Coordinates of C-alpha atoms in Angstrom, one line a residue:
X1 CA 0.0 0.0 0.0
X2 CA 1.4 3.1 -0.9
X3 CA 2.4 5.9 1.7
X4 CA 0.9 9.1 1.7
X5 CA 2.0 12.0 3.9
X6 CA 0.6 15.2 3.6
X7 CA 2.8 18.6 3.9
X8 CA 3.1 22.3 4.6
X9 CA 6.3 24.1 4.4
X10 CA 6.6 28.1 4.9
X11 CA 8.5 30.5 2.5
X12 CA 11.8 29.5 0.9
X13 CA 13.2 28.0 3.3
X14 CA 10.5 25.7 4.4
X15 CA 10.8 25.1 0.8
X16 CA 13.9 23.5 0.7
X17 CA 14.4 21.9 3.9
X18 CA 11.4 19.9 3.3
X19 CA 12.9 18.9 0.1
X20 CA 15.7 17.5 1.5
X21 CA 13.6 15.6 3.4
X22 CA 11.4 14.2 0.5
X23 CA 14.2 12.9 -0.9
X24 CA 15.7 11.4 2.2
X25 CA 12.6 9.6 2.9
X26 CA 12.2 8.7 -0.6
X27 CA 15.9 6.3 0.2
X28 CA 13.4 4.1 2.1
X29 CA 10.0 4.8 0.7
X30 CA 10.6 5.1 -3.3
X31 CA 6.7 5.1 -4.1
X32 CA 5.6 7.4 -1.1
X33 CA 3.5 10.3 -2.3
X34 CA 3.5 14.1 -0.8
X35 CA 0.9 16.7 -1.1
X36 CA 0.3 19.7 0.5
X37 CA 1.1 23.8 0.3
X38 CA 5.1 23.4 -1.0
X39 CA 7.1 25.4 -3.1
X40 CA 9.4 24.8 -6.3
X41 CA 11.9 22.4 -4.7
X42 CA 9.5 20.4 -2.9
X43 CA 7.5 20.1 -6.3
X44 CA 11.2 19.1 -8.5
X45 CA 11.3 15.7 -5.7
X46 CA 7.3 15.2 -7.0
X47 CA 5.5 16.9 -4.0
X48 CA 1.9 17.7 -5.6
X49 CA 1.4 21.3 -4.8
X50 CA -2.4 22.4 -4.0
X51 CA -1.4 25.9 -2.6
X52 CA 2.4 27.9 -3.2
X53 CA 4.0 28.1 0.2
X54 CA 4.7 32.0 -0.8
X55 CA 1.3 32.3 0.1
X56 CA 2.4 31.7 4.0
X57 CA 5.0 34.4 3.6
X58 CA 3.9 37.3 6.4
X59 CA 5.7 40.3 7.0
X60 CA 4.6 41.6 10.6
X61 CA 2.3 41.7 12.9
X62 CA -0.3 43.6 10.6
X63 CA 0.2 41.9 7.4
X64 CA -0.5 39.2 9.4
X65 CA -4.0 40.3 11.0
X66 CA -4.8 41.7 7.1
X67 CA -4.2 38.2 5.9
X68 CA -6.3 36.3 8.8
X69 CA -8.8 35.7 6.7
X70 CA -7.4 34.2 3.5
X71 CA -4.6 32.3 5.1
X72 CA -7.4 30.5 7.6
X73 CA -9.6 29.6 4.9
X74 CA -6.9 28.0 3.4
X75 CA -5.4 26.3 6.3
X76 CA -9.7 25.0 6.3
X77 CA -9.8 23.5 3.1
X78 CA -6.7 21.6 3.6
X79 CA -7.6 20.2 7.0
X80 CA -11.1 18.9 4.7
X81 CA -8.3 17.1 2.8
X82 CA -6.3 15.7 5.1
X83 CA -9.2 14.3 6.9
X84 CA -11.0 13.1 3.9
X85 CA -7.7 11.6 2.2
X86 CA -6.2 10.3 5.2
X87 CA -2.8 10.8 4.5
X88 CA -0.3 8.5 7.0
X89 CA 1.2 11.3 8.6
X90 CA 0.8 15.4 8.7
X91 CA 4.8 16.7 8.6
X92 CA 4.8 20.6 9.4
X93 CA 8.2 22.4 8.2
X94 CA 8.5 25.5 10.3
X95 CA 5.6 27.7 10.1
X96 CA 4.6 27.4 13.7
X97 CA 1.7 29.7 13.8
X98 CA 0.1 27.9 10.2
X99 CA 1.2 24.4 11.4
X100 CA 0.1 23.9 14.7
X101 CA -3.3 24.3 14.4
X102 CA -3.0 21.5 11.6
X103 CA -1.0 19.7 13.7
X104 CA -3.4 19.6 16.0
X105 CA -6.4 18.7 14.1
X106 CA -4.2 16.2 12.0
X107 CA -3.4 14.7 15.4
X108 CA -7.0 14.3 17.5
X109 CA -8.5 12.5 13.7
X110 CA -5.5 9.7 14.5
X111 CA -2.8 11.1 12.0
X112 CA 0.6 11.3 13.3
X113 CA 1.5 15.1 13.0
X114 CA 5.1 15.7 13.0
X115 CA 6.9 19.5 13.3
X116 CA 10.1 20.1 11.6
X117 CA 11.8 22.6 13.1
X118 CA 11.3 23.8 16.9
X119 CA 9.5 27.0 17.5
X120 CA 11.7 29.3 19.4
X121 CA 10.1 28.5 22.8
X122 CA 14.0 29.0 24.4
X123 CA 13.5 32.7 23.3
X124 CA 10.4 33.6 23.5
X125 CA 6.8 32.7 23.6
X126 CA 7.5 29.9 25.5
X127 CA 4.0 29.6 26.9
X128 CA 3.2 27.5 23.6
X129 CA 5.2 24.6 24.8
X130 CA 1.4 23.3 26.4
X131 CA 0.0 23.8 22.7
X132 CA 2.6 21.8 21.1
X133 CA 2.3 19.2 23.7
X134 CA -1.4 19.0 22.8
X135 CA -0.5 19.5 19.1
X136 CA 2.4 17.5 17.7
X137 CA 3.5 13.1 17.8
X138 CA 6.9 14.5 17.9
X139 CA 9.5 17.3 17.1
X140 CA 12.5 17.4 15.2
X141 CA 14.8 20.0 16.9
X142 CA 17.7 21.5 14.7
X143 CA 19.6 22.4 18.3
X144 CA 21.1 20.5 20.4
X145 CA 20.1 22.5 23.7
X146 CA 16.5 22.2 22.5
X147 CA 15.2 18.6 23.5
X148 CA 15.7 18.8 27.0
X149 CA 13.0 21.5 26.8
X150 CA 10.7 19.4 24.8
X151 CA 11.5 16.3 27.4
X152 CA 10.3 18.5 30.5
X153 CA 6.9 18.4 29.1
X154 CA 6.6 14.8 27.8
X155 CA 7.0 15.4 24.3
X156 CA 8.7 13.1 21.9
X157 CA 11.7 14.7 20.2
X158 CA 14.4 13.9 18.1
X159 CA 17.9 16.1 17.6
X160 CA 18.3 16.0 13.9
X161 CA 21.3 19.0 13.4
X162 CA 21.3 21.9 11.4
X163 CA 21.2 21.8 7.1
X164 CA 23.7 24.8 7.4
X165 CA 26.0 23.0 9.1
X166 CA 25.7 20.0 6.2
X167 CA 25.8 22.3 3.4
X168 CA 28.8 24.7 4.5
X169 CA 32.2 23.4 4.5
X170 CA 34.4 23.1 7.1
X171 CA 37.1 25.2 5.9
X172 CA 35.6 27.8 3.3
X173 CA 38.0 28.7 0.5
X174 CA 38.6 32.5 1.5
X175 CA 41.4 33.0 -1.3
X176 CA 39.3 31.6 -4.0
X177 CA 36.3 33.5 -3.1
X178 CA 38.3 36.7 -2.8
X179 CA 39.9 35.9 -6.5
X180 CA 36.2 35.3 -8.1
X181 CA 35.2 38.4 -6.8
X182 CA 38.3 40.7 -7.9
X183 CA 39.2 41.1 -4.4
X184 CA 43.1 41.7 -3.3
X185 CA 44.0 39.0 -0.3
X186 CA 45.9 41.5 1.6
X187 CA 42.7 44.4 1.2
X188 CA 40.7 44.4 4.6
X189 CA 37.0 44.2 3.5
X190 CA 33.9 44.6 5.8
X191 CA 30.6 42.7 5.0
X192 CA 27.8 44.6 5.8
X193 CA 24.8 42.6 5.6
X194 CA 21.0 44.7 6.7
X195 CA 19.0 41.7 6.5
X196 CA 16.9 40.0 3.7
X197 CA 13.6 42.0 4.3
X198 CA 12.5 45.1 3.2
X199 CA 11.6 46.6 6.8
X200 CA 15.4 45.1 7.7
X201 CA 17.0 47.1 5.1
X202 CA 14.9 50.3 5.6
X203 CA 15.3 50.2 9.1
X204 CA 19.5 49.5 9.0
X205 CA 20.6 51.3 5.7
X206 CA 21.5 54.4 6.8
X207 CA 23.1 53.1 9.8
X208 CA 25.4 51.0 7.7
X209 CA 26.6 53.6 6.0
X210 CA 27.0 56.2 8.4
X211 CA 29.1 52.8 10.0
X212 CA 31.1 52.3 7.1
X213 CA 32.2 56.1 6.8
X214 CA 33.1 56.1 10.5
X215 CA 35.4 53.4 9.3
X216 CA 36.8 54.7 6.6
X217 CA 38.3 57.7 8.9
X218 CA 40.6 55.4 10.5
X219 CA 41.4 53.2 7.8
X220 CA 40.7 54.5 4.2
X221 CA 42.1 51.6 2.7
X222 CA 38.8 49.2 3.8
X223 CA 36.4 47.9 1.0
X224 CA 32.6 47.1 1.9
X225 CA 30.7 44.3 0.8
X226 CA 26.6 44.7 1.1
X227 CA 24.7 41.5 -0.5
X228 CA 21.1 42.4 -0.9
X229 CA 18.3 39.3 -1.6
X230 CA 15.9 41.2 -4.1
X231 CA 15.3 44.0 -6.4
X232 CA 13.6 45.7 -3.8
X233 CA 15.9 45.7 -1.1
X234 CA 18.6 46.8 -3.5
X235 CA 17.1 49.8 -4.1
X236 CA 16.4 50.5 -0.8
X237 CA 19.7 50.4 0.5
X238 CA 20.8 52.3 -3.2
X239 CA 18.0 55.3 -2.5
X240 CA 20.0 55.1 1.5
X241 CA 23.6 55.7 -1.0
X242 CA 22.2 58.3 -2.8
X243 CA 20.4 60.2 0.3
X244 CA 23.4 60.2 2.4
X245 CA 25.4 61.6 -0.2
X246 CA 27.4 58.2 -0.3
X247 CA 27.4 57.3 -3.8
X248 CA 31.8 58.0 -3.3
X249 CA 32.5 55.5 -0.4
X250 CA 33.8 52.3 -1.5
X251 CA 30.9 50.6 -1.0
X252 CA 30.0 47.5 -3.3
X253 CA 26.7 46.0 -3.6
X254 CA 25.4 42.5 -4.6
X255 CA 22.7 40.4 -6.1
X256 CA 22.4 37.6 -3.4
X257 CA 25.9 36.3 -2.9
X258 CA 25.4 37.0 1.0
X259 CA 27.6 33.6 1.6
X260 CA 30.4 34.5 -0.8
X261 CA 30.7 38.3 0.7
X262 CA 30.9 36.8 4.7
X263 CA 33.3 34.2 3.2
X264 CA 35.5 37.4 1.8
X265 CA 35.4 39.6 4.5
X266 CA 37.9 40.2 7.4
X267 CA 34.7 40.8 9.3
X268 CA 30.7 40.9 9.2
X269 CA 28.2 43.4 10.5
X270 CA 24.8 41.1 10.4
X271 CA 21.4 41.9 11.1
X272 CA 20.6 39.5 13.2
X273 CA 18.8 36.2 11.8
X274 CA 19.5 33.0 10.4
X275 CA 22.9 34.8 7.9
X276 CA 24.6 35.5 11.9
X277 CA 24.3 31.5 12.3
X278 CA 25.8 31.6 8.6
X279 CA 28.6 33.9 9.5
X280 CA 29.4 31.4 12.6
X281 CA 29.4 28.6 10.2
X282 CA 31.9 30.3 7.3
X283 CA 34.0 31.4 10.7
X284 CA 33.5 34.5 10.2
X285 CA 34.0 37.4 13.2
X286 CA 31.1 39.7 13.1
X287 CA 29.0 42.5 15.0
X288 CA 25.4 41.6 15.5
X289 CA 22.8 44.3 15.6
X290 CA 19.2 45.3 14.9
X291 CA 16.5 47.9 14.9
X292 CA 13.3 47.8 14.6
X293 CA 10.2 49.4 15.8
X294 CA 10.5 50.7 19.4
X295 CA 7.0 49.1 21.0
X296 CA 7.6 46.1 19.0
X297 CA 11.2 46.3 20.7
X298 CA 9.6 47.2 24.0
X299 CA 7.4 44.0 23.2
X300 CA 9.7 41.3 22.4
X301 CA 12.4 42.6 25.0
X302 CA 9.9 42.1 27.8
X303 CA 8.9 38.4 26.9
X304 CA 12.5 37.6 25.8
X305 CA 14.3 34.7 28.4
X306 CA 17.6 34.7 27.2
X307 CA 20.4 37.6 27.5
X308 CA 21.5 36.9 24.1
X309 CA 19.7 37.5 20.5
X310 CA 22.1 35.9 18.3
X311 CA 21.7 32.5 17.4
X312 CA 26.0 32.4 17.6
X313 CA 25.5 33.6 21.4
X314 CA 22.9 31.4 22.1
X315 CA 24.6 28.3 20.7
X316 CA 27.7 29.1 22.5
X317 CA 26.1 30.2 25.6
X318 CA 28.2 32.7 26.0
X319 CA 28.5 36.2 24.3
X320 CA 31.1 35.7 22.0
X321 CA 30.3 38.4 19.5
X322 CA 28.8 41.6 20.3
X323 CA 25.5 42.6 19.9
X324 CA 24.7 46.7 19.9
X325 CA 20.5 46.5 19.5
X326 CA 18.4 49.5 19.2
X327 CA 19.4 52.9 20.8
X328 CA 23.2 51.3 21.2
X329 CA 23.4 50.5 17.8
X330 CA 24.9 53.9 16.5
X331 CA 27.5 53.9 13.9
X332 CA 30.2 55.2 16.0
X333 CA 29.3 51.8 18.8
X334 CA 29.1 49.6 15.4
X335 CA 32.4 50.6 14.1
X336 CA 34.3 50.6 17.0
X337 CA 32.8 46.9 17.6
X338 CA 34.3 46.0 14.0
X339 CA 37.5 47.6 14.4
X340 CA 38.2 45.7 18.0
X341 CA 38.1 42.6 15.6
X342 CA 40.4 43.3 13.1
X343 CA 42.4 45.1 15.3
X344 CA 43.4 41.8 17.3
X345 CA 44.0 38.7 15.0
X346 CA 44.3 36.4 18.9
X347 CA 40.6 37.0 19.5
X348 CA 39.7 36.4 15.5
X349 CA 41.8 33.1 16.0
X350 CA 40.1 32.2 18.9
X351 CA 36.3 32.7 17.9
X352 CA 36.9 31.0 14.7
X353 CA 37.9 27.7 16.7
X354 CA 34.9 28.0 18.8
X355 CA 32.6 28.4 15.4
X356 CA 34.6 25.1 13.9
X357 CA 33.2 23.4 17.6
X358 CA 29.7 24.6 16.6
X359 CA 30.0 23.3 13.3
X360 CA 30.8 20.1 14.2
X361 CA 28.0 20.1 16.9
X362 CA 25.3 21.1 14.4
X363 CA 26.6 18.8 11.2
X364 CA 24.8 15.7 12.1
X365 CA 23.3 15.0 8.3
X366 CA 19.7 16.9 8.9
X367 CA 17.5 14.9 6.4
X368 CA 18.9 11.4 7.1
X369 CA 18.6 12.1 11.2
X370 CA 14.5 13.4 10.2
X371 CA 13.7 10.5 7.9
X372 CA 14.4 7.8 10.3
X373 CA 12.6 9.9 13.3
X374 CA 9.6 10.1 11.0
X375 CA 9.8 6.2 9.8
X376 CA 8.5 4.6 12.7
X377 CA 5.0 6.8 12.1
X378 CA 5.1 5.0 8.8
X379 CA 5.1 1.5 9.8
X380 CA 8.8 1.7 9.4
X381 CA 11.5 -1.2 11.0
X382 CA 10.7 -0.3 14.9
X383 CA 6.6 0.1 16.5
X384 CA 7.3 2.6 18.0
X385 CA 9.0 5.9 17.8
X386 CA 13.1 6.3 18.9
X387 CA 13.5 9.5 21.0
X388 CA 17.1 10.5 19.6

């Protein structure tokens, strides 16, 4: 009889983490089917996709209440499917707020519902640890500090790694990147990355460059790096150039090619986000920071558990790069930070160990470590699940 597990990822990169998994559990299942909201790279591995998983993408609080309405009918409709096709197991990729509620209902009609990716309960919000009790069979944590959390309250949980961490190499090829991009070894470049949003980029733009300018008084030899993800943020932060009166500094932007400007640079200013986990990854020393609204900051600050926002902080459990947030994060705080790093190679030497330690922690072959939590849903080898 052939297996059928339904799906919803969220945004890109739902997208491709769930294909990953597809084709991991394909290894064991070759006929199984997969339907569900998916995106391109779910659909190449032969997922059946009923609604885009751009459709998930929200931006904020408000998008998010204008969109109530459409996103719940859809989430609606598919739980009609899922109960009417009875698919062997409900796997959520990310998406907490979408999933859970599916999760949930997949759950109490007798389908295993499994989430792919922890909510960040360790940060924030961590009243929902009850809800996914109720909701999920089991999570799949891509941290290693996260199952104790999910063991406190009797859920079943596996630590499956993190994809970064399989996909990044140990020991990136600095030289050759620096040659590909026209880049002299011995010029100290900065990367200066705003964040992948518009809002990010609006908010941090002219920061950046009043940061890089600061810079460039001590040291007018530096070169800037600023990968930006879409048209739209490229001319955000380009408007930012031309409004500052900046268009001079030696300031080079980029179509994507966030990974290749960290892997150049002697050091990164990062919104902070995922790409901070990617600069700890490509060993990369680095400045976190972030702005955003101030009772949204107010907001988060209050409910926050942790001392640290970085995901390199909170993985190392120690403040091992700085973070300047909000009202601290002026360009002459920001550029000092920078300049302490390349101004002392012994402390550039020593984080870059600590980030090959947290690499090794987090490589643990994501898809493969997922597919064999999820098998035992499936009438796989063992009856019952393996907490890992």
């Amino acid at each position: 009889m052939t297996v059928r597990i339904a799906m919803v990822a969220g945004e890109t990169s739902g997208d491709l983490l769930a294909s990953h998994l597809i084709r991991a559990l394909r290894q064991h299942l070759p006929d199984a089917e997969f339907f569900g909201i998916g995106g391109p790279k779910m659909q190449a591995e032969g997922f059946d996709v009923r609604w885009p998983c751009e459709l998930l993408a929200v931006h904020g609080y408000v998008d998010a209440i204008k969109r109530y309405r459409e996103l719940s009918g859809i989430r609606r409709e598919f739980l009609a499917q899922i109960r009417s096709e009875r698919p062997d197991a409900f796997i959520g990729v990310d998406a907490p707020d979408f999933n859970l509620w599916l999760e949930g209902k997949a759950r109490d009609a007798g389908i295993p519902a499994i989430h792919f990716v922890s909510p960040s309960i360790w940060a924030w919000r961590g009243g929902r640890i009850k809800r996914i009790a109720r909701s999920v069979s089991h999570m799949l944590c891509l941290f290693p500090f996260e199952p104790a959390i999910y063991e406190r309250a009797g859920v079943p949980v596996s630590y499956v790694g993190h994809p970064l961490a399989d996909v990044f190499p140990l020991h990136p090829d600095r030289q050759e990147t620096r040659e590909r991009l026209g880049i002299p070894l011995e010029r100290r470049v900065v990367a200066l990355l705003p964040g992948s949003r518009q809002s990010e980029v609006r908010n941090l733009a002219d920061t950046y460059i009043a940061t890089a300018r600061c810079m460039l008084e001590g040291d007018p030899e530096l070169r800037f790096l600023v990968p930006l993800a879409t048209r739209e943020t490229r001319l955000i932060f380009e408007d930012a150039l031309h409004r500052n009166e900046a268009t001079e500094l030696p300031i080079r932007m980029l179509f994507g090619h966030a990974v290749d400007a960290m892997t150049a640079a002697d050091v990164v200013l990062v919104a902070s986000g995922t790409a901070s986990l990617e600069a700890a990854l490509l060993k990369r020393p680095m400045v976190i920071t972030y702005r955003i609204g101030k009772w949204q900051y107010r907001l988060m600050k209050h409910m926050a558990y942790l001392p640290w926002v970085g995901l390199p902080n909170i993985l190392c459990s120690e403040g091992i790069v700085p973070e300047l947030l909000q009202d601290d994060a002026t360009p002459e705080n920001l550029a000092a930070a920078l300049r302490d790093w390349l101004q002392d190679p012994e402390r550039c030497a020593a984080v870059e160990a600590r980030f090959m330690e947290l690499h090794l922690s987090l490589r643990q072959d994501t898809a493969r470590r997922a597919a064999e939590a999820i098998l035992p849903y499936l009438g796989g080898p063992t009856s019952r699940p393996v907490h890992a």
